[in-house]
Amino acid sequence: MSQQDHGATTRPRHKMHAYIDVAVVVIVLAGTNLIAHFTTAWASIVTVPVAAVVLLALVRKRGLGWSELGLSPQHWRRGSHYALGAVALVLAVVAIGAALPVTRPFFLADRYATISGALIASMIVIPLQTVVPEELAFRGVLHGTLDRAYGVRGVFAAGSLLFGLWHIASSFGLTASNRGLTGFIGGGVAGQIAGILLAVLATAAAGVVFTWLRRRSGSLLAPIALHWSVNGAGALAAAIVWHTTLS
């Protein structure tokens, strides 16, 4: 068999391996989501971080390089520049949103009603339990496998859609625990469904932005920073709004 024939034979095989990798990653993520949200309290804490590390080890063994996963040191400097810009922009937007009377009610989330609770959430819980493992799983592992199988369009379309669907389970009580959202889209079953759809659309759109940052910078540092600033700064702003509203 000539070298050309051998190349023609191995390309479809490599493509099939890439499709299998994507399928395995999606199945693991779906199972992780169900375990984290519908089993025990301890599972909700450790499942996502553990799954992210397992997936990283799995795809590394399957041949994905550090650069494909957004973890190459050669992109850290560029990634840090984008990270600083993203954080500065989000902090400005959050500060304006918390200050404006029309948007202040949307910060009244019950779980961030105290300063101490918001600090623990923003500095410990959100980075370690949510931001870093989710970015490692989605903009790292899933991004790398989708890129090999479907290219950039697949990364943006499928990756962002899956990121939106990932937030269905965590959005079940979204409207009930947020006064601003309850007032905006209502309560009851209809309000809960509307809240879930809104959360899926919003996080899918966020996935597009995170993916753009990941590809633009070549590093996970940028989407991690943006993801944290949205969630972490939002938690701190919510506590401040609660404190100033009650006082």
Coordinates of N, CA and C in Angstrom, one line a residue:
M1 N 0.8 -1.2 0.0 CA 0.0 0.0 0.0 C 0.9 1.2 0.0
S2 N 0.6 2.2 -0.9 CA 1.4 3.4 -1.0 C 1.1 4.3 0.2
Q3 N 2.0 5.3 0.4 CA 1.8 6.3 1.5 C 0.5 7.1 1.3
Q4 N 0.2 7.4 0.1 CA -1.0 8.1 -0.2 C -2.3 7.3 0.2
D5 N -2.3 6.0 -0.2 CA -3.4 5.2 0.1 C -3.5 5.0 1.6
H6 N -2.4 4.9 2.3 CA -2.4 4.7 3.8 C -3.0 6.0 4.4
G7 N -2.7 7.2 3.9 CA -3.2 8.4 4.5 C -4.7 8.5 4.3
A8 N -5.2 8.1 3.1 CA -6.6 8.1 2.8 C -7.4 7.1 3.7
T9 N -6.7 6.0 4.1 CA -7.4 5.1 5.0 C -7.4 5.5 6.4
T10 N -6.3 6.2 6.9 CA -6.3 6.6 8.3 C -7.1 7.8 8.6
R11 N -7.3 8.7 7.6 CA -8.1 9.9 7.8 C -9.5 9.6 8.3
P12 N -10.3 8.7 7.6 CA -11.6 8.4 8.1 C -11.6 7.8 9.5
R13 N -10.6 7.0 9.8 CA -10.4 6.3 11.1 C -10.2 7.4 12.2
H14 N -9.4 8.3 11.9 CA -9.1 9.4 12.9 C -10.4 10.2 13.1
K15 N -11.1 10.5 12.0 CA -12.4 11.2 12.1 C -13.4 10.5 13.0
M16 N -13.5 9.1 12.8 CA -14.4 8.3 13.6 C -14.0 8.4 15.1
H17 N -12.7 8.3 15.4 CA -12.2 8.4 16.7 C -12.6 9.8 17.3
A18 N -12.6 10.8 16.5 CA -12.9 12.1 17.0 C -14.4 12.2 17.4
Y19 N -15.3 11.6 16.5 CA -16.7 11.5 16.8 C -17.0 10.7 18.1
I20 N -16.3 9.6 18.3 CA -16.4 8.8 19.5 C -16.0 9.6 20.7
D21 N -14.9 10.4 20.6 CA -14.5 11.2 21.7 C -15.5 12.2 22.1
V22 N -16.1 12.8 21.1 CA -17.2 13.8 21.4 C -18.4 13.1 22.1
A23 N -18.8 12.0 21.6 CA -19.9 11.3 22.2 C -19.6 10.9 23.7
V24 N -18.4 10.4 23.9 CA -18.1 10.0 25.3 C -18.1 11.2 26.2
V25 N -17.5 12.4 25.8 CA -17.5 13.6 26.6 C -18.9 14.0 26.9
V26 N -19.8 14.1 25.9 CA -21.2 14.5 26.1 C -21.9 13.6 27.0
I27 N -21.7 12.3 26.9 CA -22.4 11.4 27.8 C -21.9 11.5 29.2
V28 N -20.6 11.7 29.4 CA -20.1 11.9 30.8 C -20.6 13.2 31.4
L29 N -20.7 14.3 30.6 CA -21.2 15.5 31.1 C -22.7 15.4 31.4
A30 N -23.5 14.7 30.6 CA -24.9 14.6 30.9 C -25.0 13.8 32.2
G31 N -24.3 12.7 32.4 CA -24.4 11.9 33.6 C -23.9 12.7 34.8
T32 N -22.9 13.5 34.7 CA -22.4 14.4 35.7 C -23.4 15.4 36.2
N33 N -24.1 16.0 35.2 CA -25.1 16.9 35.6 C -26.3 16.3 36.4
L34 N -26.7 15.1 36.0 CA -27.8 14.5 36.7 C -27.4 14.1 38.1
I35 N -26.1 13.5 38.2 CA -25.6 13.1 39.6 C -25.5 14.4 40.5
A36 N -25.0 15.4 39.9 CA -24.7 16.6 40.7 C -26.0 17.3 41.2
H37 N -27.1 17.2 40.5 CA -28.3 17.9 40.8 C -29.4 17.1 41.4
F38 N -29.3 15.7 41.3 CA -30.5 14.9 41.7 C -30.1 13.8 42.6
T39 N -28.9 13.9 43.2 CA -28.5 12.8 44.2 C -28.3 13.4 45.6
T40 N -27.1 13.4 46.1 CA -26.8 13.8 47.4 C -26.2 15.2 47.4
A41 N -26.1 15.8 48.6 CA -25.5 17.1 48.8 C -24.0 17.0 48.5
W42 N -23.3 16.0 48.9 CA -21.9 15.8 48.7 C -21.6 15.7 47.2
A43 N -22.5 14.9 46.5 CA -22.4 14.8 45.1 C -22.4 16.1 44.3
S44 N -23.3 17.0 44.8 CA -23.4 18.3 44.2 C -22.2 19.1 44.3
I45 N -21.4 18.8 45.4 CA -20.2 19.6 45.6 C -19.0 19.0 44.8
V46 N -18.8 17.7 44.8 CA -17.6 17.1 44.2 C -17.7 16.6 42.8
T47 N -18.9 16.3 42.3 CA -19.1 15.6 41.1 C -18.5 16.4 39.9
V48 N -18.8 17.6 39.7 CA -18.4 18.4 38.5 C -16.9 18.5 38.5
P49 N -16.2 19.0 39.6 CA -14.8 19.0 39.6 C -14.1 17.7 39.3
V50 N -14.6 16.6 39.9 CA -14.0 15.3 39.7 C -14.2 14.9 38.2
A51 N -15.4 15.1 37.7 CA -15.6 14.7 36.3 C -14.7 15.5 35.3
A52 N -14.5 16.8 35.6 CA -13.6 17.6 34.7 C -12.2 17.1 34.7
V53 N -11.7 16.7 35.9 CA -10.3 16.1 35.9 C -10.3 14.8 35.2
V54 N -11.3 14.0 35.4 CA -11.4 12.6 34.7 C -11.4 12.8 33.2
L55 N -12.2 13.8 32.7 CA -12.3 14.0 31.3 C -11.0 14.5 30.7
L56 N -10.3 15.4 31.5 CA -9.0 15.9 31.0 C -8.0 14.8 30.9
A57 N -8.0 13.9 31.9 CA -7.1 12.7 31.8 C -7.4 11.8 30.6
L58 N -8.7 11.7 30.4 CA -9.2 10.8 29.3 C -8.8 11.3 27.9
V59 N -9.0 12.6 27.7 CA -8.7 13.1 26.3 C -7.2 13.3 26.1
R60 N -6.5 13.5 27.2 CA -5.0 13.6 27.1 C -4.5 12.2 26.6
K61 N -5.1 11.2 27.2 CA -4.7 9.8 26.8 C -5.1 9.5 25.4
R62 N -6.2 10.2 24.9 CA -6.6 10.0 23.5 C -5.8 10.9 22.6
G63 N -4.9 11.7 23.1 CA -4.0 12.4 22.2 C -4.2 13.9 22.0
L64 N -5.1 14.5 22.8 CA -5.3 15.9 22.7 C -4.2 16.6 23.4
G65 N -3.6 17.6 22.7 CA -2.5 18.4 23.3 C -2.9 19.5 24.2
W66 N -2.0 20.0 25.0 CA -2.3 21.1 25.9 C -2.8 22.3 25.2
S67 N -2.3 22.6 24.0 CA -2.7 23.7 23.3 C -4.2 23.6 22.8
E68 N -4.5 22.3 22.4 CA -5.9 22.1 22.0 C -6.9 22.2 23.2
L69 N -6.4 22.1 24.4 CA -7.2 22.1 25.6 C -7.2 23.5 26.2
G70 N -6.5 24.5 25.6 CA -6.4 25.8 26.1 C -5.5 25.9 27.4
L71 N -4.6 25.0 27.6 CA -3.8 24.9 28.8 C -2.3 25.0 28.5
S72 N -1.9 25.4 27.3 CA -0.5 25.6 27.0 C 0.1 26.8 27.6
P73 N 1.2 26.8 28.2 CA 1.9 27.9 28.9 C 2.2 29.0 27.8
Q74 N 2.4 28.7 26.6 CA 2.8 29.7 25.6 C 1.6 30.7 25.3
H75 N 0.4 30.4 25.8 CA -0.7 31.3 25.6 C -1.1 32.0 26.9
W76 N -0.4 31.8 28.0 CA -0.8 32.4 29.2 C -0.8 33.9 29.2
R77 N 0.3 34.5 28.6 CA 0.4 35.9 28.6 C -0.8 36.6 27.8
R78 N -1.0 36.1 26.6 CA -2.1 36.6 25.8 C -3.5 36.4 26.6
G79 N -3.6 35.2 27.2 CA -4.8 34.9 27.9 C -5.0 35.8 29.1
S80 N -4.0 36.2 29.8 CA -4.1 37.1 30.9 C -4.5 38.5 30.5
H81 N -4.1 38.9 29.3 CA -4.5 40.2 28.8 C -6.0 40.3 28.6
Y82 N -6.5 39.2 27.9 CA -7.9 39.2 27.6 C -8.7 39.0 28.9
A83 N -8.1 38.2 29.9 CA -8.8 38.0 31.1 C -9.0 39.3 31.9
L84 N -8.0 40.2 31.9 CA -8.1 41.5 32.6 C -9.1 42.4 32.0
G85 N -9.1 42.4 30.6 CA -10.1 43.2 29.9 C -11.5 42.7 30.2
A86 N -11.7 41.4 30.2 CA -13.0 40.9 30.4 C -13.5 41.2 31.8
V87 N -12.7 41.0 32.8 CA -13.1 41.3 34.2 C -13.4 42.8 34.4
A88 N -12.6 43.7 33.8 CA -12.8 45.1 33.9 C -14.2 45.5 33.3
L89 N -14.5 44.9 32.2 CA -15.8 45.2 31.5 C -16.9 44.7 32.3
V90 N -16.9 43.5 32.8 CA -18.0 42.9 33.6 C -18.2 43.7 34.9
L91 N -17.1 44.0 35.6 CA -17.2 44.8 36.8 C -17.9 46.1 36.6
A92 N -17.6 46.8 35.5 CA -18.3 48.0 35.2 C -19.8 47.8 34.9
V93 N -20.1 46.8 34.2 CA -21.5 46.5 33.8 C -22.3 46.1 35.1
V94 N -21.7 45.3 35.9 CA -22.4 44.9 37.2 C -22.6 46.1 38.1
A95 N -21.6 46.9 38.2 CA -21.7 48.1 39.1 C -22.8 49.0 38.6
I96 N -22.9 49.2 37.3 CA -24.0 50.0 36.7 C -25.4 49.4 37.0
G97 N -25.4 48.1 36.7 CA -26.7 47.3 36.9 C -27.2 47.4 38.4
A98 N -26.2 47.3 39.3 CA -26.6 47.3 40.7 C -27.0 48.7 41.2
A99 N -26.5 49.7 40.5 CA -26.8 51.1 40.9 C -28.2 51.6 40.3
L100 N -28.5 51.1 39.1 CA -29.7 51.6 38.5 C -31.0 51.0 39.1
P101 N -32.0 51.8 39.4 CA -33.2 51.4 40.1 C -34.0 50.3 39.2
V102 N -33.9 50.4 37.9 CA -34.6 49.5 37.1 C -34.0 48.1 37.1
T103 N -32.8 48.0 37.3 CA -32.1 46.7 37.3 C -31.7 46.1 38.6
R104 N -31.8 47.0 39.7 CA -31.4 46.5 41.0 C -32.2 45.3 41.5
P105 N -33.5 45.2 41.2 CA -34.2 44.0 41.7 C -33.7 42.7 41.2
F106 N -33.1 42.7 40.1 CA -32.6 41.4 39.5 C -31.4 40.9 40.3
F107 N -30.8 41.7 41.2 CA -29.7 41.3 42.0 C -30.2 40.7 43.3
L108 N -31.5 40.7 43.6 CA -32.0 40.3 44.9 C -32.2 38.7 44.9
A109 N -31.1 38.0 44.8 CA -31.1 36.6 44.9 C -31.0 36.1 46.3
D110 N -31.9 35.3 46.8 CA -31.9 34.9 48.2 C -30.6 34.3 48.8
R111 N -29.9 33.6 47.9 CA -28.7 32.8 48.4 C -27.5 33.8 48.7
Y112 N -27.6 35.0 48.2 CA -26.6 36.0 48.4 C -27.0 37.2 49.3
A113 N -27.9 36.9 50.2 CA -28.5 37.9 51.0 C -27.5 38.5 52.1
T114 N -26.4 37.7 52.4 CA -25.5 38.2 53.4 C -24.1 38.4 52.7
I115 N -23.4 39.4 53.3 CA -22.0 39.7 52.8 C -21.1 38.5 52.9
S116 N -21.1 37.9 54.1 CA -20.2 36.7 54.4 C -20.5 35.6 53.4
G117 N -21.8 35.3 53.2 CA -22.2 34.2 52.3 C -21.8 34.5 50.9
A118 N -21.9 35.7 50.5 CA -21.5 36.1 49.1 C -20.0 36.1 48.9
L119 N -19.3 36.4 50.0 CA -17.8 36.4 49.9 C -17.3 34.9 49.8
I120 N -17.9 34.0 50.6 CA -17.5 32.6 50.5 C -17.9 32.0 49.1
A121 N -19.1 32.4 48.7 CA -19.5 31.9 47.4 C -18.6 32.4 46.2
S122 N -18.3 33.7 46.2 CA -17.6 34.3 45.1 C -16.1 33.9 45.1
M123 N -15.5 33.7 46.2 CA -14.1 33.5 46.3 C -13.7 32.0 46.4
I124 N -14.7 31.2 46.9 CA -14.3 29.8 47.1 C -15.3 28.8 46.3
V125 N -16.5 28.9 46.6 CA -17.5 28.0 46.0 C -17.6 28.1 44.5
I126 N -17.8 29.4 44.0 CA -18.0 29.6 42.6 C -16.8 29.3 41.8
P127 N -15.6 29.7 42.2 CA -14.4 29.3 41.4 C -14.1 27.8 41.3
L128 N -14.1 27.2 42.5 CA -13.7 25.8 42.6 C -14.8 24.8 42.2
Q129 N -16.0 25.1 42.5 CA -17.1 24.2 42.2 C -17.8 24.4 40.8
T130 N -17.7 25.6 40.3 CA -18.4 26.0 39.1 C -17.5 26.4 38.0
V131 N -16.8 27.6 38.2 CA -16.1 28.2 37.1 C -15.0 27.4 36.5
V132 N -14.0 27.0 37.3 CA -12.9 26.3 36.8 C -13.2 24.9 36.2
P133 N -14.0 24.1 37.0 CA -14.4 22.8 36.4 C -15.2 22.9 35.1
E134 N -16.2 23.9 35.1 CA -17.0 24.0 33.9 C -16.2 24.5 32.7
E135 N -15.3 25.4 32.9 CA -14.5 25.9 31.8 C -13.5 24.8 31.3
L136 N -13.0 24.1 32.3 CA -12.1 23.0 31.9 C -12.8 21.9 31.1
A137 N -14.1 21.7 31.5 CA -14.9 20.6 30.8 C -15.4 21.1 29.4
F138 N -15.9 22.4 29.4 CA -16.5 22.9 28.2 C -15.6 23.6 27.2
R139 N -14.8 24.6 27.7 CA -13.9 25.3 26.8 C -12.6 24.6 26.7
G140 N -12.4 23.6 27.5 CA -11.1 22.8 27.4 C -11.4 21.5 26.7
V141 N -12.0 20.5 27.4 CA -12.2 19.2 26.8 C -13.2 19.1 25.7
L142 N -14.4 19.6 25.9 CA -15.4 19.6 24.9 C -15.0 20.4 23.6
H143 N -14.4 21.6 23.9 CA -13.9 22.4 22.8 C -12.9 21.7 22.0
G144 N -11.9 21.0 22.6 CA -10.9 20.3 21.9 C -11.4 19.2 21.1
T145 N -12.3 18.4 21.6 CA -12.9 17.2 20.9 C -13.8 17.7 19.8
L146 N -14.6 18.7 20.0 CA -15.5 19.2 19.0 C -14.7 19.8 17.8
D147 N -13.6 20.5 18.1 CA -12.8 21.1 17.1 C -12.2 20.0 16.2
R148 N -11.7 18.9 16.8 CA -11.2 17.8 15.9 C -12.3 17.2 15.1
A149 N -13.5 17.1 15.6 CA -14.5 16.4 14.8 C -15.3 17.3 13.8
Y150 N -15.6 18.5 14.2 CA -16.5 19.4 13.4 C -15.9 20.7 13.1
G151 N -14.8 21.1 13.6 CA -14.2 22.4 13.3 C -14.8 23.5 14.1
V152 N -14.5 24.7 13.7 CA -14.8 25.9 14.5 C -16.3 26.1 14.6
R153 N -17.1 25.8 13.5 CA -18.5 26.0 13.5 C -19.2 25.0 14.6
G154 N -18.7 23.8 14.6 CA -19.2 22.8 15.6 C -18.9 23.3 17.0
V155 N -17.7 23.8 17.2 CA -17.3 24.3 18.5 C -18.3 25.4 19.0
F156 N -18.5 26.4 18.1 CA -19.4 27.5 18.5 C -20.9 27.0 18.7
A157 N -21.4 26.3 17.7 CA -22.8 25.9 17.7 C -23.1 24.8 18.8
A158 N -22.4 23.7 18.6 CA -22.7 22.6 19.6 C -22.2 22.9 21.0
G159 N -21.0 23.4 21.1 CA -20.5 23.7 22.4 C -21.3 24.7 23.2
S160 N -21.8 25.7 22.5 CA -22.6 26.8 23.2 C -24.0 26.2 23.6
L161 N -24.6 25.4 22.6 CA -25.9 24.8 22.9 C -25.8 23.9 24.1
L162 N -24.8 23.0 24.1 CA -24.7 22.1 25.2 C -24.4 22.8 26.6
F163 N -23.7 23.9 26.5 CA -23.5 24.7 27.7 C -24.8 25.3 28.2
G164 N -25.6 25.7 27.3 CA -27.0 26.2 27.7 C -27.8 25.1 28.3
L165 N -27.8 23.9 27.7 CA -28.6 22.8 28.2 C -28.1 22.3 29.6
W166 N -26.8 22.5 29.8 CA -26.2 22.1 31.0 C -26.8 22.8 32.2
H167 N -27.4 24.0 32.0 CA -27.9 24.8 33.1 C -29.4 24.6 33.3
I168 N -30.0 23.6 32.7 CA -31.5 23.4 32.9 C -31.7 23.0 34.3
A169 N -31.0 22.0 34.8 CA -31.3 21.5 36.2 C -31.0 22.6 37.2
S170 N -30.0 23.4 37.1 CA -29.7 24.4 38.1 C -30.6 25.6 38.0
S171 N -31.6 25.6 37.0 CA -32.5 26.7 36.9 C -33.9 26.5 37.4
F172 N -34.1 25.3 38.0 CA -35.5 24.9 38.4 C -36.0 25.9 39.4
G173 N -35.2 26.4 40.3 CA -35.7 27.3 41.3 C -35.3 28.8 41.1
L174 N -35.0 29.1 39.9 CA -34.4 30.4 39.5 C -35.3 31.5 39.9
T175 N -36.6 31.4 39.4 CA -37.5 32.6 39.6 C -38.0 32.6 41.0
A176 N -38.1 31.5 41.7 CA -38.6 31.5 43.1 C -37.6 32.2 44.0
S177 N -36.4 32.2 43.7 CA -35.4 32.7 44.6 C -34.8 34.1 44.2
N178 N -35.5 34.7 43.2 CA -35.0 36.0 42.7 C -36.2 36.9 42.5
R179 N -36.3 37.9 43.3 CA -37.5 38.8 43.3 C -37.7 39.5 42.0
G180 N -36.5 39.9 41.4 CA -36.6 40.7 40.2 C -37.1 39.8 39.0
L181 N -36.6 38.6 38.9 CA -37.1 37.7 37.9 C -38.6 37.3 38.1
T182 N -39.0 37.1 39.4 CA -40.4 36.7 39.6 C -41.3 37.9 39.2
G183 N -40.9 39.1 39.5 CA -41.7 40.2 39.1 C -41.7 40.4 37.6
F184 N -40.7 40.0 36.9 CA -40.5 40.2 35.5 C -41.3 39.2 34.6
I185 N -41.1 37.9 35.0 CA -41.8 36.8 34.2 C -42.8 36.0 35.0
G186 N -43.1 36.4 36.2 CA -44.1 35.8 37.0 C -43.7 34.5 37.7
G187 N -44.6 34.0 38.5 CA -44.3 32.8 39.3 C -45.0 31.6 38.8
G188 N -45.1 30.5 39.7 CA -45.8 29.3 39.3 C -45.1 28.5 38.3
V189 N -45.8 27.6 37.7 CA -45.2 26.7 36.7 C -44.7 27.4 35.5
A190 N -45.6 28.3 35.0 CA -45.3 29.1 33.8 C -44.0 29.9 34.0
G191 N -43.9 30.6 35.2 CA -42.8 31.4 35.5 C -41.5 30.5 35.6
Q192 N -41.7 29.3 36.1 CA -40.5 28.4 36.3 C -40.0 28.0 34.9
I193 N -40.9 27.6 34.0 CA -40.6 27.2 32.6 C -39.9 28.4 31.9
A194 N -40.5 29.6 32.0 CA -39.9 30.7 31.4 C -38.5 31.0 31.9
G195 N -38.3 30.8 33.2 CA -37.0 31.1 33.8 C -36.0 30.1 33.3
I196 N -36.4 28.8 33.1 CA -35.5 27.8 32.6 C -35.1 28.2 31.2
L197 N -36.1 28.5 30.4 CA -35.8 28.9 29.0 C -34.9 30.1 28.9
L198 N -35.1 31.1 29.7 CA -34.3 32.3 29.8 C -32.9 31.9 30.2
A199 N -32.7 31.0 31.2 CA -31.4 30.6 31.6 C -30.6 29.9 30.5
V200 N -31.3 29.0 29.8 CA -30.7 28.2 28.7 C -30.2 29.2 27.6
L201 N -31.1 30.1 27.3 CA -30.7 31.0 26.2 C -29.6 31.9 26.6
A202 N -29.6 32.4 27.9 CA -28.6 33.3 28.4 C -27.2 32.6 28.5
T203 N -27.2 31.4 29.0 CA -26.0 30.7 29.2 C -25.4 30.2 27.8
A204 N -26.3 29.9 26.9 CA -25.9 29.5 25.5 C -25.2 30.7 24.9
A205 N -25.8 31.9 25.0 CA -25.2 33.1 24.5 C -23.8 33.4 25.2
A206 N -23.8 33.1 26.5 CA -22.5 33.3 27.3 C -21.5 32.3 26.7
G207 N -22.0 31.1 26.4 CA -21.1 30.1 25.8 C -20.4 30.6 24.6
V208 N -21.1 31.3 23.7 CA -20.6 31.8 22.5 C -19.4 32.8 22.8
V209 N -19.7 33.7 23.8 CA -18.7 34.7 24.2 C -17.5 34.0 24.8
F210 N -17.7 33.0 25.7 CA -16.6 32.3 26.3 C -15.8 31.6 25.3
T211 N -16.4 31.0 24.3 CA -15.7 30.2 23.2 C -14.9 31.2 22.4
W212 N -15.5 32.4 22.1 CA -14.7 33.4 21.3 C -13.5 33.8 22.1
L213 N -13.6 34.0 23.4 CA -12.4 34.4 24.2 C -11.4 33.3 24.2
R214 N -11.9 32.1 24.3 CA -11.0 30.9 24.3 C -10.2 30.8 23.0
R215 N -10.9 31.0 21.9 CA -10.2 30.9 20.6 C -9.3 32.1 20.3
R216 N -9.8 33.2 20.7 CA -9.1 34.5 20.4 C -7.8 34.5 21.2
S217 N -7.8 34.1 22.5 CA -6.6 34.2 23.3 C -5.8 32.9 23.3
G218 N -6.4 31.8 22.9 CA -5.8 30.5 22.9 C -5.6 29.9 24.3
S219 N -6.2 30.5 25.3 CA -6.1 30.1 26.7 C -7.4 30.0 27.4
L220 N -7.5 29.1 28.4 CA -8.6 29.0 29.3 C -8.7 30.2 30.3
L221 N -7.6 30.9 30.5 CA -7.5 32.0 31.5 C -8.6 33.0 31.2
A222 N -8.8 33.4 29.9 CA -9.8 34.4 29.6 C -11.2 34.0 29.9
P223 N -11.7 32.9 29.4 CA -13.1 32.5 29.7 C -13.3 32.2 31.2
I224 N -12.2 31.7 31.9 CA -12.4 31.5 33.3 C -12.6 32.8 34.0
A225 N -11.8 33.8 33.7 CA -11.9 35.1 34.3 C -13.2 35.8 34.0
L226 N -13.7 35.7 32.8 CA -15.0 36.2 32.5 C -16.1 35.5 33.2
H227 N -16.1 34.2 33.2 CA -17.1 33.4 33.9 C -17.1 33.7 35.4
W228 N -15.9 33.8 36.0 CA -15.9 34.2 37.4 C -16.5 35.6 37.7
S229 N -16.1 36.5 36.8 CA -16.5 37.9 37.1 C -18.0 38.0 37.0
V230 N -18.6 37.3 36.0 CA -20.1 37.3 35.9 C -20.7 36.7 37.2
N231 N -20.3 35.5 37.6 CA -20.9 34.9 38.7 C -20.4 35.5 40.1
G232 N -19.1 35.6 40.2 CA -18.6 36.1 41.5 C -18.9 37.5 41.8
A233 N -18.7 38.4 40.8 CA -19.0 39.8 41.0 C -20.5 40.0 41.2
G234 N -21.3 39.2 40.4 CA -22.7 39.2 40.6 C -23.2 38.9 42.0
A235 N -22.5 37.9 42.6 CA -22.9 37.5 44.0 C -22.6 38.6 44.9
L236 N -21.4 39.2 44.8 CA -21.0 40.3 45.7 C -21.9 41.5 45.5
A237 N -22.3 41.8 44.3 CA -23.2 42.9 44.0 C -24.6 42.6 44.6
A238 N -25.0 41.3 44.5 CA -26.3 41.0 45.1 C -26.3 41.2 46.6
A239 N -25.2 40.8 47.3 CA -25.2 41.0 48.7 C -25.2 42.5 49.1
I240 N -24.5 43.3 48.3 CA -24.5 44.8 48.5 C -25.9 45.4 48.3
V241 N -26.6 44.9 47.3 CA -27.9 45.4 47.0 C -28.9 45.0 48.1
W242 N -28.8 43.7 48.6 CA -29.6 43.3 49.7 C -29.3 44.2 50.9
H243 N -28.1 44.4 51.2 CA -27.7 45.2 52.4 C -28.2 46.6 52.3
T244 N -28.0 47.2 51.2 CA -28.4 48.6 51.1 C -30.0 48.7 51.0
T245 N -30.6 47.7 50.4 CA -32.1 47.7 50.3 C -32.7 47.6 51.7
L246 N -32.2 46.6 52.5 CA -32.8 46.4 53.8 C -32.5 47.5 54.8
S247 N -31.3 48.2 54.6 CA -31.0 49.3 55.5 C -31.7 50.6 55.1

